[in-house]
Amino acid sequence: ILFTQVIDGENGVATLDLTSGKVTPLWQGPEVISRSWGVFTGISLSSDGMSTAVVRQSFTHPPEVWAGPIGQWKQITRVNDSLKPNWGEVKSLHWVNGDMKVQGWLMYPKQYDPAKRYPMVVSVHGGPGFTNMPNWPTSFYDQSILSTLGYFVLYPNPRGSFGAGEAFTAGNVKDFGYGDFKDILAGVDQVVKALPVDNDRVGITGWSYGGYMTMWA
């Protein structure tokens, strides 16, 4: 079985051998590949399975169609060549809360100056079975505009998220707002300690389950 996967906040493609149960990674990268312009991962294949087509996008490159063997894609379209990021640098972060290793993405302010102090907003994803991934921001509920306005934006993937195994995804079952909320707070603490973020100016927002978490906070 050929499938796409979320791995530590990134996207990947792998195969599963049904006899042995062995998973063989074929490709992984800090981007999103999908069958359309959305952020739900996927891949289109030719009838013989040898050729593939994907829409690739990341925090630095807008969506375009690519085609070819898996991991050896060549760019087909260039309809978004004129688009440039209107937000700051984005880095993958890791932190620990108890026995949970958590990953998230931190977007820096557009005009970042390490000598200044900045506010930060935490953007919690919905689901909770979903994940914040490195995709080009869409017009729907776009938090990257906060970076343009001089904010850090933290996109955490706490327990309940995809990308760190079944146990991690099931980690907030019958525990909504407790362990996962502590995972988020641990990430905020790490950022505040490491970067010039004003701990008195930290906000939180989210859609769907992220809205629940915002109200809980």
Coordinates of N, CA and C in Angstrom, one line a residue:
I1 N 0.8 -1.2 0.0 CA 0.0 0.0 0.0 C 0.9 1.2 0.0
L2 N 0.6 2.1 -0.9 CA 1.3 3.4 -1.0 C 0.5 4.4 -0.3
F3 N 1.1 5.2 0.6 CA 0.3 6.2 1.4 C 1.1 7.5 1.7
T4 N 0.4 8.6 1.9 CA 1.0 9.8 2.4 C 0.9 9.8 3.9
Q5 N 1.8 10.5 4.6 CA 1.8 10.5 6.0 C 2.3 11.8 6.6
V6 N 1.9 12.1 7.8 CA 2.5 13.2 8.6 C 3.5 12.7 9.5
I7 N 4.7 13.3 9.4 CA 5.8 12.8 10.3 C 6.4 14.0 11.0
D8 N 6.2 14.2 12.3 CA 6.9 15.2 13.0 C 6.6 16.6 12.4
G9 N 5.4 16.8 12.0 CA 5.0 18.1 11.4 C 5.2 18.2 9.9
E10 N 5.9 17.3 9.3 CA 6.3 17.3 7.9 C 5.4 16.3 7.1
N11 N 5.5 16.3 5.8 CA 4.8 15.4 5.0 C 5.7 14.3 4.5
G12 N 5.2 13.2 4.2 CA 6.0 12.1 3.7 C 5.2 11.1 2.8
V13 N 5.9 10.3 2.1 CA 5.3 9.2 1.3 C 6.0 7.9 1.6
A14 N 5.2 6.8 1.8 CA 5.9 5.6 2.2 C 5.0 4.4 1.6
T15 N 5.5 3.2 1.7 CA 4.8 2.0 1.4 C 4.7 1.1 2.6
L16 N 3.6 0.3 2.6 CA 3.4 -0.7 3.7 C 3.3 -2.1 3.0
D17 N 4.2 -3.0 3.4 CA 4.1 -4.4 3.0 C 3.2 -5.1 3.9
L18 N 2.1 -5.6 3.3 CA 1.0 -6.2 4.1 C 1.4 -7.6 4.7
T19 N 2.4 -8.2 4.1 CA 2.8 -9.5 4.7 C 3.7 -9.4 5.9
S20 N 4.7 -8.5 5.8 CA 5.7 -8.3 6.9 C 5.3 -7.2 7.8
G21 N 4.5 -6.2 7.3 CA 4.2 -5.1 8.1 C 5.3 -4.0 8.1
K22 N 6.2 -4.2 7.2 CA 7.3 -3.2 7.1 C 6.9 -2.0 6.3
V23 N 7.3 -0.8 6.9 CA 7.0 0.5 6.3 C 8.3 1.0 5.7
T24 N 8.3 1.3 4.4 CA 9.5 1.8 3.7 C 9.3 3.3 3.3
P25 N 10.0 4.2 3.9 CA 9.8 5.6 3.5 C 10.4 5.9 2.1
L26 N 9.7 6.7 1.4 CA 10.1 7.0 0.0 C 10.5 8.5 -0.1
W27 N 9.9 9.3 0.7 CA 10.2 10.8 0.6 C 9.6 11.4 1.8
Q28 N 10.3 12.5 2.3 CA 9.8 13.3 3.4 C 10.4 14.7 3.2
G29 N 9.6 15.7 3.6 CA 10.0 17.1 3.5 C 9.2 18.1 4.3
P30 N 9.8 19.3 4.6 CA 9.0 20.3 5.3 C 8.1 21.1 4.5
E31 N 7.1 20.4 3.9 CA 6.1 21.0 3.0 C 4.9 20.1 3.0
V32 N 3.9 20.5 2.2 CA 2.6 19.8 2.1 C 2.5 19.4 0.7
I33 N 2.2 18.1 0.4 CA 1.8 17.6 -0.9 C 0.3 17.2 -0.9
S34 N -0.4 17.5 -1.9 CA -1.8 17.2 -1.9 C -2.3 17.0 -3.3
R35 N -3.6 16.6 -3.4 CA -4.2 16.4 -4.8 C -4.9 17.6 -5.3
S36 N -5.0 18.6 -4.4 CA -5.6 19.9 -4.8 C -4.9 21.0 -4.1
W37 N -5.6 22.2 -4.0 CA -4.9 23.3 -3.4 C -5.1 23.4 -1.9
G38 N -5.8 22.4 -1.3 CA -6.0 22.4 0.1 C -4.8 21.9 0.9
V39 N -4.9 21.7 2.2 CA -3.8 21.3 3.1 C -4.0 19.8 3.4
F40 N -5.0 19.1 2.9 CA -5.2 17.7 3.2 C -4.3 16.9 2.3
T41 N -3.4 16.1 2.8 CA -2.3 15.5 2.0 C -2.9 14.4 1.1
G42 N -2.2 14.2 0.0 CA -2.6 13.2 -1.0 C -1.7 13.2 -2.2
I43 N -1.9 12.2 -3.0 CA -1.0 12.1 -4.2 C -1.9 11.4 -5.3
S44 N -1.7 11.9 -6.5 CA -2.3 11.3 -7.7 C -1.4 10.4 -8.4
L45 N -1.8 9.2 -8.9 CA -0.9 8.2 -9.5 C -1.5 7.8 -10.9
S46 N -0.5 7.5 -11.8 CA -0.9 6.9 -13.0 C -1.4 5.5 -12.8
S47 N -2.0 4.9 -13.8 CA -2.5 3.5 -13.7 C -1.4 2.5 -13.3
D48 N -0.2 2.7 -13.8 CA 0.9 1.7 -13.4 C 1.6 2.1 -12.1
G49 N 1.2 3.2 -11.5 CA 1.8 3.6 -10.3 C 3.2 4.2 -10.3
M50 N 3.7 4.4 -11.6 CA 5.1 4.8 -11.7 C 5.2 6.4 -11.8
S51 N 4.1 7.0 -12.3 CA 4.2 8.5 -12.4 C 3.2 9.1 -11.4
T52 N 3.5 10.2 -10.8 CA 2.7 10.8 -9.8 C 2.5 12.3 -10.0
A53 N 1.5 12.9 -9.5 CA 1.3 14.3 -9.6 C 0.9 14.8 -8.2
V54 N 1.4 15.9 -7.8 CA 1.1 16.5 -6.5 C 1.1 18.0 -6.6
V55 N 0.4 18.7 -5.7 CA 0.5 20.1 -5.5 C 1.4 20.3 -4.3
R56 N 2.5 20.9 -4.5 CA 3.5 21.1 -3.5 C 3.4 22.6 -3.0
Q57 N 3.5 22.7 -1.7 CA 3.5 24.1 -1.1 C 4.2 24.0 0.3
S58 N 4.7 25.2 0.7 CA 5.4 25.3 2.0 C 5.2 26.7 2.5
F59 N 5.9 27.0 3.6 CA 5.8 28.4 4.1 C 6.6 29.4 3.2
T60 N 7.5 28.8 2.4 CA 8.3 29.7 1.5 C 7.9 29.6 0.0
H61 N 7.1 28.6 -0.4 CA 6.7 28.4 -1.8 C 5.2 28.2 -1.9
P62 N 4.6 29.0 -2.7 CA 3.1 28.9 -2.9 C 2.8 27.6 -3.7
P63 N 1.5 27.2 -3.7 CA 1.1 25.9 -4.4 C 1.4 25.9 -5.9
E64 N 2.0 24.8 -6.3 CA 2.2 24.6 -7.8 C 2.1 23.1 -8.0
V65 N 1.7 22.7 -9.2 CA 1.6 21.3 -9.6 C 3.0 20.8 -10.0
W66 N 3.4 19.7 -9.5 CA 4.6 19.0 -9.8 C 4.3 17.6 -10.2
A67 N 5.1 17.0 -11.1 CA 4.8 15.6 -11.5 C 6.1 14.8 -11.8
G68 N 6.0 13.5 -11.7 CA 7.2 12.6 -11.9 C 7.2 11.5 -10.9
P69 N 8.3 10.8 -10.8 CA 8.5 9.7 -9.8 C 8.5 10.3 -8.4
I70 N 8.0 9.6 -7.4 CA 8.0 10.1 -6.1 C 9.3 10.6 -5.6
G71 N 9.3 11.9 -5.2 CA 10.5 12.5 -4.7 C 11.4 13.1 -5.8
Q72 N 11.1 12.8 -7.0 CA 11.8 13.3 -8.2 C 10.9 14.2 -9.1
W73 N 10.0 14.9 -8.4 CA 9.0 15.7 -9.2 C 9.7 16.9 -9.9
K74 N 9.1 17.2 -11.0 CA 9.5 18.4 -11.7 C 8.3 19.4 -11.8
Q75 N 8.6 20.7 -11.7 CA 7.5 21.7 -11.6 C 6.8 21.8 -13.0
I76 N 5.5 21.7 -12.9 CA 4.7 21.8 -14.2 C 4.1 23.2 -14.3
T77 N 3.5 23.8 -13.2 CA 2.8 25.1 -13.3 C 3.7 26.1 -12.6
R78 N 3.5 27.4 -13.0 CA 4.1 28.5 -12.4 C 3.2 29.7 -12.2
V79 N 1.9 29.3 -11.9 CA 0.9 30.4 -11.9 C 1.0 31.3 -10.7
N80 N 1.8 30.9 -9.6 CA 2.0 31.7 -8.4 C 3.4 32.3 -8.3
D81 N 4.1 32.3 -9.4 CA 5.5 32.8 -9.3 C 5.6 34.2 -8.7
S82 N 4.6 35.0 -8.9 CA 4.6 36.4 -8.4 C 4.4 36.5 -6.9
L83 N 3.9 35.5 -6.3 CA 3.6 35.5 -4.8 C 4.9 35.3 -4.0
K84 N 5.1 36.2 -3.0 CA 6.2 36.1 -2.1 C 5.7 36.1 -0.7
P85 N 6.3 35.4 0.3 CA 5.9 35.4 1.6 C 5.8 36.8 2.2
N86 N 4.6 37.1 2.9 CA 4.4 38.4 3.5 C 4.6 38.2 5.0
W87 N 5.3 37.2 5.4 CA 5.5 36.9 6.9 C 6.9 36.5 7.1
G88 N 7.3 36.4 8.3 CA 8.7 36.1 8.7 C 9.1 34.7 8.6
E89 N 10.3 34.4 9.0 CA 10.9 33.0 8.9 C 10.1 32.1 9.8
V90 N 9.9 30.8 9.4 CA 9.2 29.9 10.2 C 10.2 28.7 10.5
K91 N 10.2 28.3 11.8 CA 11.1 27.2 12.2 C 10.3 26.1 12.9
S92 N 10.7 24.9 12.8 CA 10.1 23.8 13.5 C 10.7 23.7 14.9
L93 N 9.9 23.6 15.9 CA 10.4 23.5 17.3 C 10.0 22.2 17.9
H94 N 10.7 21.8 18.9 CA 10.4 20.6 19.7 C 10.5 21.0 21.2
W95 N 9.6 20.4 22.0 CA 9.7 20.6 23.4 C 9.1 19.4 24.1
V96 N 9.3 19.3 25.4 CA 8.9 18.1 26.2 C 7.9 18.6 27.3
N97 N 6.8 17.9 27.4 CA 5.9 18.1 28.6 C 5.7 16.7 29.2
G98 N 6.3 16.4 30.3 CA 6.2 15.1 31.0 C 6.9 14.1 30.1
D99 N 6.1 13.1 29.7 CA 6.6 12.0 28.8 C 6.3 12.3 27.3
M100 N 5.7 13.5 27.0 CA 5.3 13.8 25.7 C 6.3 14.7 25.0
K101 N 6.8 14.2 23.8 CA 7.6 15.1 23.0 C 6.7 15.7 22.0
V102 N 6.7 17.1 22.0 CA 5.8 17.8 21.2 C 6.5 18.6 20.1
Q103 N 5.9 18.7 18.9 CA 6.4 19.5 17.8 C 5.5 20.7 17.5
G104 N 6.0 21.7 17.0 CA 5.2 22.9 16.5 C 6.0 23.7 15.6
W105 N 5.3 24.7 15.0 CA 6.0 25.7 14.1 C 5.9 27.1 14.7
L106 N 7.0 27.8 14.6 CA 7.1 29.1 15.1 C 7.3 30.1 14.0
M107 N 6.4 31.0 13.8 CA 6.6 32.0 12.7 C 7.1 33.3 13.4
Y108 N 8.2 33.8 12.9 CA 8.8 35.0 13.4 C 8.1 36.3 12.9
P109 N 8.2 37.4 13.6 CA 7.7 38.6 13.0 C 8.4 39.0 11.7
K110 N 7.6 39.6 10.8 CA 8.1 39.9 9.5 C 9.4 40.7 9.5
Q111 N 9.5 41.7 10.3 CA 10.7 42.5 10.4 C 11.3 42.2 11.8
Y112 N 11.8 41.0 11.9 CA 12.3 40.6 13.2 C 13.6 41.3 13.6
D113 N 13.7 41.8 14.8 CA 14.9 42.4 15.4 C 15.1 41.8 16.8
P114 N 16.1 41.0 16.9 CA 16.3 40.3 18.2 C 16.5 41.3 19.4
A115 N 16.8 42.6 19.1 CA 16.9 43.5 20.2 C 15.6 44.1 20.7
K116 N 14.5 43.7 20.0 CA 13.2 44.2 20.5 C 12.4 43.1 21.1
R117 N 11.3 43.4 21.8 CA 10.4 42.5 22.4 C 9.1 42.5 21.7
Y118 N 8.5 41.3 21.5 CA 7.4 41.1 20.7 C 6.2 40.4 21.4
P119 N 5.0 40.7 21.0 CA 3.9 39.9 21.5 C 3.8 38.6 20.7
M120 N 3.0 37.6 21.2 CA 2.9 36.3 20.5 C 1.5 35.8 20.6
V121 N 1.0 35.2 19.5 CA -0.3 34.6 19.5 C -0.1 33.1 19.2
V122 N -0.8 32.2 20.0 CA -0.8 30.8 19.8 C -2.0 30.5 18.9
S123 N -1.8 29.8 17.8 CA -2.9 29.4 16.9 C -3.1 27.8 17.0
V124 N -4.2 27.4 17.6 CA -4.4 26.0 17.9 C -5.3 25.4 16.7
H125 N -4.9 24.3 16.2 CA -5.6 23.7 15.1 C -6.9 23.0 15.5
G126 N -7.7 22.7 14.6 CA -9.0 22.0 14.9 C -8.8 20.5 15.0
G127 N -9.9 19.8 15.0 CA -9.8 18.4 15.1 C -10.4 17.8 16.3
P128 N -9.6 17.4 17.4 CA -8.2 17.7 17.5 C -7.3 16.8 16.7
G129 N -7.9 15.8 16.0 CA -7.2 14.9 15.1 C -6.8 15.6 13.8
F130 N -5.8 16.4 13.9 CA -5.3 17.2 12.7 C -3.9 17.6 13.0
T131 N -3.3 18.5 12.2 CA -2.0 18.9 12.5 C -1.7 20.2 11.8
N132 N -0.9 21.1 12.5 CA -0.4 22.3 11.8 C 0.8 21.9 11.0
M133 N 0.7 22.2 9.7 CA 1.7 21.7 8.7 C 2.3 22.9 8.0
P134 N 3.5 22.8 7.4 CA 4.1 23.9 6.7 C 3.5 24.2 5.3
N135 N 2.3 24.7 5.3 CA 1.7 25.0 4.0 C 1.6 26.5 3.9
W136 N 1.5 26.9 2.6 CA 1.3 28.3 2.3 C 0.0 28.8 2.9
P137 N 0.0 29.8 3.7 CA -1.3 30.3 4.4 C -2.4 30.6 3.4
T138 N -3.6 30.2 3.7 CA -4.7 30.4 2.9 C -5.5 31.7 3.4
S139 N -6.4 32.1 2.6 CA -7.2 33.3 3.0 C -8.1 33.0 4.2
F140 N -8.4 31.7 4.4 CA -9.3 31.3 5.5 C -8.6 31.3 6.8
Y141 N -9.0 32.2 7.7 CA -8.5 32.2 9.1 C -7.0 32.3 9.1
D142 N -6.4 33.3 8.3 CA -5.0 33.4 8.1 C -4.3 34.1 9.3
Q143 N -3.5 33.3 10.1 CA -2.8 33.9 11.2 C -1.5 34.5 10.8
S144 N -1.0 34.3 9.6 CA 0.3 34.8 9.2 C 0.2 36.4 9.1
I145 N -1.0 37.0 9.0 CA -1.0 38.4 9.0 C -0.5 39.0 10.3
L146 N -0.6 38.2 11.4 CA -0.1 38.7 12.7 C 1.4 38.9 12.6
S147 N 2.1 38.0 11.9 CA 3.6 38.2 11.7 C 3.9 39.5 11.0
T148 N 3.1 39.8 10.0 CA 3.2 41.1 9.3 C 3.0 42.3 10.2
L149 N 2.2 42.1 11.2 CA 1.9 43.2 12.1 C 2.8 43.2 13.3
G150 N 3.9 42.3 13.3 CA 4.9 42.3 14.4 C 4.7 41.4 15.5
Y151 N 4.0 40.2 15.3 CA 3.8 39.2 16.3 C 4.6 37.9 15.9
F152 N 5.0 37.2 17.0 CA 5.4 35.8 16.8 C 4.0 35.0 16.7
V153 N 4.0 33.9 16.0 CA 2.8 33.1 15.9 C 3.3 31.6 16.2
L154 N 2.8 31.0 17.2 CA 3.2 29.6 17.5 C 2.0 28.7 17.1
Y155 N 2.4 27.7 16.2 CA 1.4 26.7 15.7 C 1.8 25.4 16.4
P156 N 1.2 25.1 17.6 CA 1.6 23.8 18.2 C 0.9 22.6 17.7
N157 N 1.5 21.4 17.8 CA 0.8 20.2 17.6 C 0.9 19.3 18.8
P158 N 0.0 19.6 19.8 CA 0.0 18.9 21.1 C -0.6 17.5 20.9
R159 N -0.6 16.7 22.0 CA -1.2 15.4 22.0 C -2.6 15.5 21.4
G160 N -3.0 14.5 20.6 CA -4.2 14.6 19.9 C -4.0 14.9 18.4
S161 N -2.8 15.4 18.1 CA -2.4 15.7 16.7 C -1.9 14.5 16.0
F162 N -1.9 14.6 14.7 CA -1.2 13.6 13.8 C 0.3 13.8 13.7
G163 N 1.0 12.7 13.4 CA 2.4 12.9 13.1 C 3.4 12.3 14.1
A164 N 2.9 11.8 15.2 CA 3.8 11.2 16.2 C 3.4 9.9 16.7
G165 N 2.6 9.2 15.9 CA 2.1 7.8 16.3 C 0.7 7.8 16.9
E166 N 0.2 6.6 16.9 CA -1.2 6.4 17.4 C -1.4 6.8 18.8
A167 N -0.4 6.4 19.7 CA -0.6 6.7 21.1 C -0.6 8.2 21.4
F168 N 0.2 8.9 20.6 CA 0.2 10.4 20.8 C -1.1 11.0 20.3
T169 N -1.7 10.5 19.2 CA -2.9 11.0 18.7 C -4.1 10.7 19.6
A170 N -4.0 9.5 20.3 CA -5.0 9.2 21.3 C -4.8 9.7 22.6
G171 N -3.7 10.5 22.8 CA -3.3 11.0 24.1 C -4.2 11.9 24.8
N172 N -5.2 12.5 24.1 CA -6.1 13.4 24.8 C -7.5 12.8 24.8
V173 N -7.7 11.6 24.5 CA -9.0 10.9 24.6 C -9.5 11.0 26.1
K174 N -10.7 11.5 26.3 CA -11.3 11.7 27.6 C -10.4 12.7 28.5
D175 N -9.7 13.5 27.8 CA -8.8 14.4 28.6 C -8.7 15.8 27.9
F176 N -9.8 16.2 27.1 CA -9.7 17.4 26.4 C -9.5 18.6 27.3
G177 N -8.5 19.4 26.9 CA -8.2 20.6 27.7 C -7.3 20.5 28.8
Y178 N -6.8 19.3 29.1 CA -5.9 19.0 30.2 C -4.5 18.8 29.7
G179 N -4.2 17.5 29.3 CA -2.8 17.2 28.9 C -2.4 18.0 27.6
D180 N -3.4 18.1 26.7 CA -3.1 18.9 25.4 C -2.8 20.4 25.7
F181 N -3.6 20.9 26.6 CA -3.4 22.3 27.0 C -2.1 22.5 27.7
K182 N -1.7 21.6 28.5 CA -0.4 21.7 29.2 C 0.8 21.6 28.1
D183 N 0.5 20.7 27.1 CA 1.5 20.6 26.0 C 1.7 22.0 25.4
I184 N 0.6 22.7 25.1 CA 0.7 24.0 24.5 C 1.4 25.0 25.4
L185 N 1.0 25.0 26.7 CA 1.7 25.9 27.6 C 3.2 25.7 27.7
A186 N 3.6 24.4 27.7 CA 5.0 24.1 27.7 C 5.7 24.7 26.5
G187 N 5.1 24.7 25.4 CA 5.7 25.3 24.2 C 5.8 26.8 24.3
V188 N 4.8 27.4 24.9 CA 4.8 28.9 25.1 C 6.0 29.2 26.1
D189 N 6.1 28.4 27.1 CA 7.2 28.6 28.1 C 8.6 28.6 27.4
Q190 N 8.7 27.6 26.5 CA 10.0 27.4 25.9 C 10.3 28.6 25.0
V191 N 9.3 29.1 24.2 CA 9.6 30.2 23.3 C 9.9 31.5 24.1
V192 N 9.1 31.7 25.2 CA 9.4 32.9 26.0 C 10.8 32.9 26.6
K193 N 11.3 31.7 27.0 CA 12.6 31.6 27.6 C 13.7 31.8 26.6
A194 N 13.4 31.4 25.3 CA 14.5 31.4 24.3 C 14.5 32.7 23.4
L195 N 13.4 33.3 23.3 CA 13.3 34.4 22.4 C 12.7 35.7 23.0
P196 N 12.9 36.9 22.4 CA 12.4 38.1 23.0 C 10.8 38.2 22.9
V197 N 10.1 37.3 23.6 CA 8.6 37.4 23.6 C 8.2 37.9 24.9
D198 N 7.3 38.9 24.9 CA 6.8 39.5 26.1 C 5.7 38.6 26.7
N199 N 6.1 38.0 27.9 CA 5.2 37.0 28.5 C 3.8 37.6 29.0
D200 N 3.8 38.9 29.1 CA 2.5 39.6 29.4 C 1.7 39.9 28.2
R201 N 2.2 39.6 27.0 CA 1.4 39.9 25.8 C 1.4 38.6 25.0
V202 N 0.8 37.5 25.5 CA 0.6 36.3 24.8 C -0.9 36.0 24.7
G203 N -1.3 35.8 23.5 CA -2.7 35.5 23.2 C -2.9 34.1 22.6
I204 N -4.1 33.7 22.5 CA -4.5 32.4 21.9 C -5.7 32.5 21.0
T205 N -5.7 31.8 19.9 CA -6.9 31.7 19.0 C -6.9 30.4 18.4
G206 N -8.1 30.1 17.8 CA -8.2 28.8 17.1 C -9.6 28.6 16.5
W207 N -9.7 27.6 15.6 CA -10.9 27.4 14.9 C -11.4 25.9 15.2
S208 N -12.7 25.7 15.4 CA -13.2 24.4 15.7 C -12.7 23.9 17.1
Y209 N -11.9 22.8 17.1 CA -11.4 22.4 18.4 C -10.4 23.5 19.0
G210 N -9.8 24.2 18.1 CA -8.9 25.3 18.5 C -9.7 26.4 19.2
G211 N -11.0 26.6 18.7 CA -11.9 27.5 19.4 C -12.2 27.1 20.8
Y212 N -12.5 25.7 20.9 CA -12.7 25.2 22.2 C -11.5 25.4 23.2
M213 N -10.3 25.1 22.6 CA -9.1 25.3 23.5 C -8.9 26.8 23.8
T214 N -9.3 27.7 22.9 CA -9.2 29.1 23.2 C -10.1 29.5 24.4
M215 N -11.3 29.0 24.3 CA -12.3 29.3 25.4 C -11.8 28.7 26.7
W216 N -11.3 27.4 26.6 CA -10.8 26.7 27.8 C -9.6 27.5 28.4
A217 N -8.8 28.0 27.6 CA -7.6 28.8 28.1 C -8.1 30.1 28.9

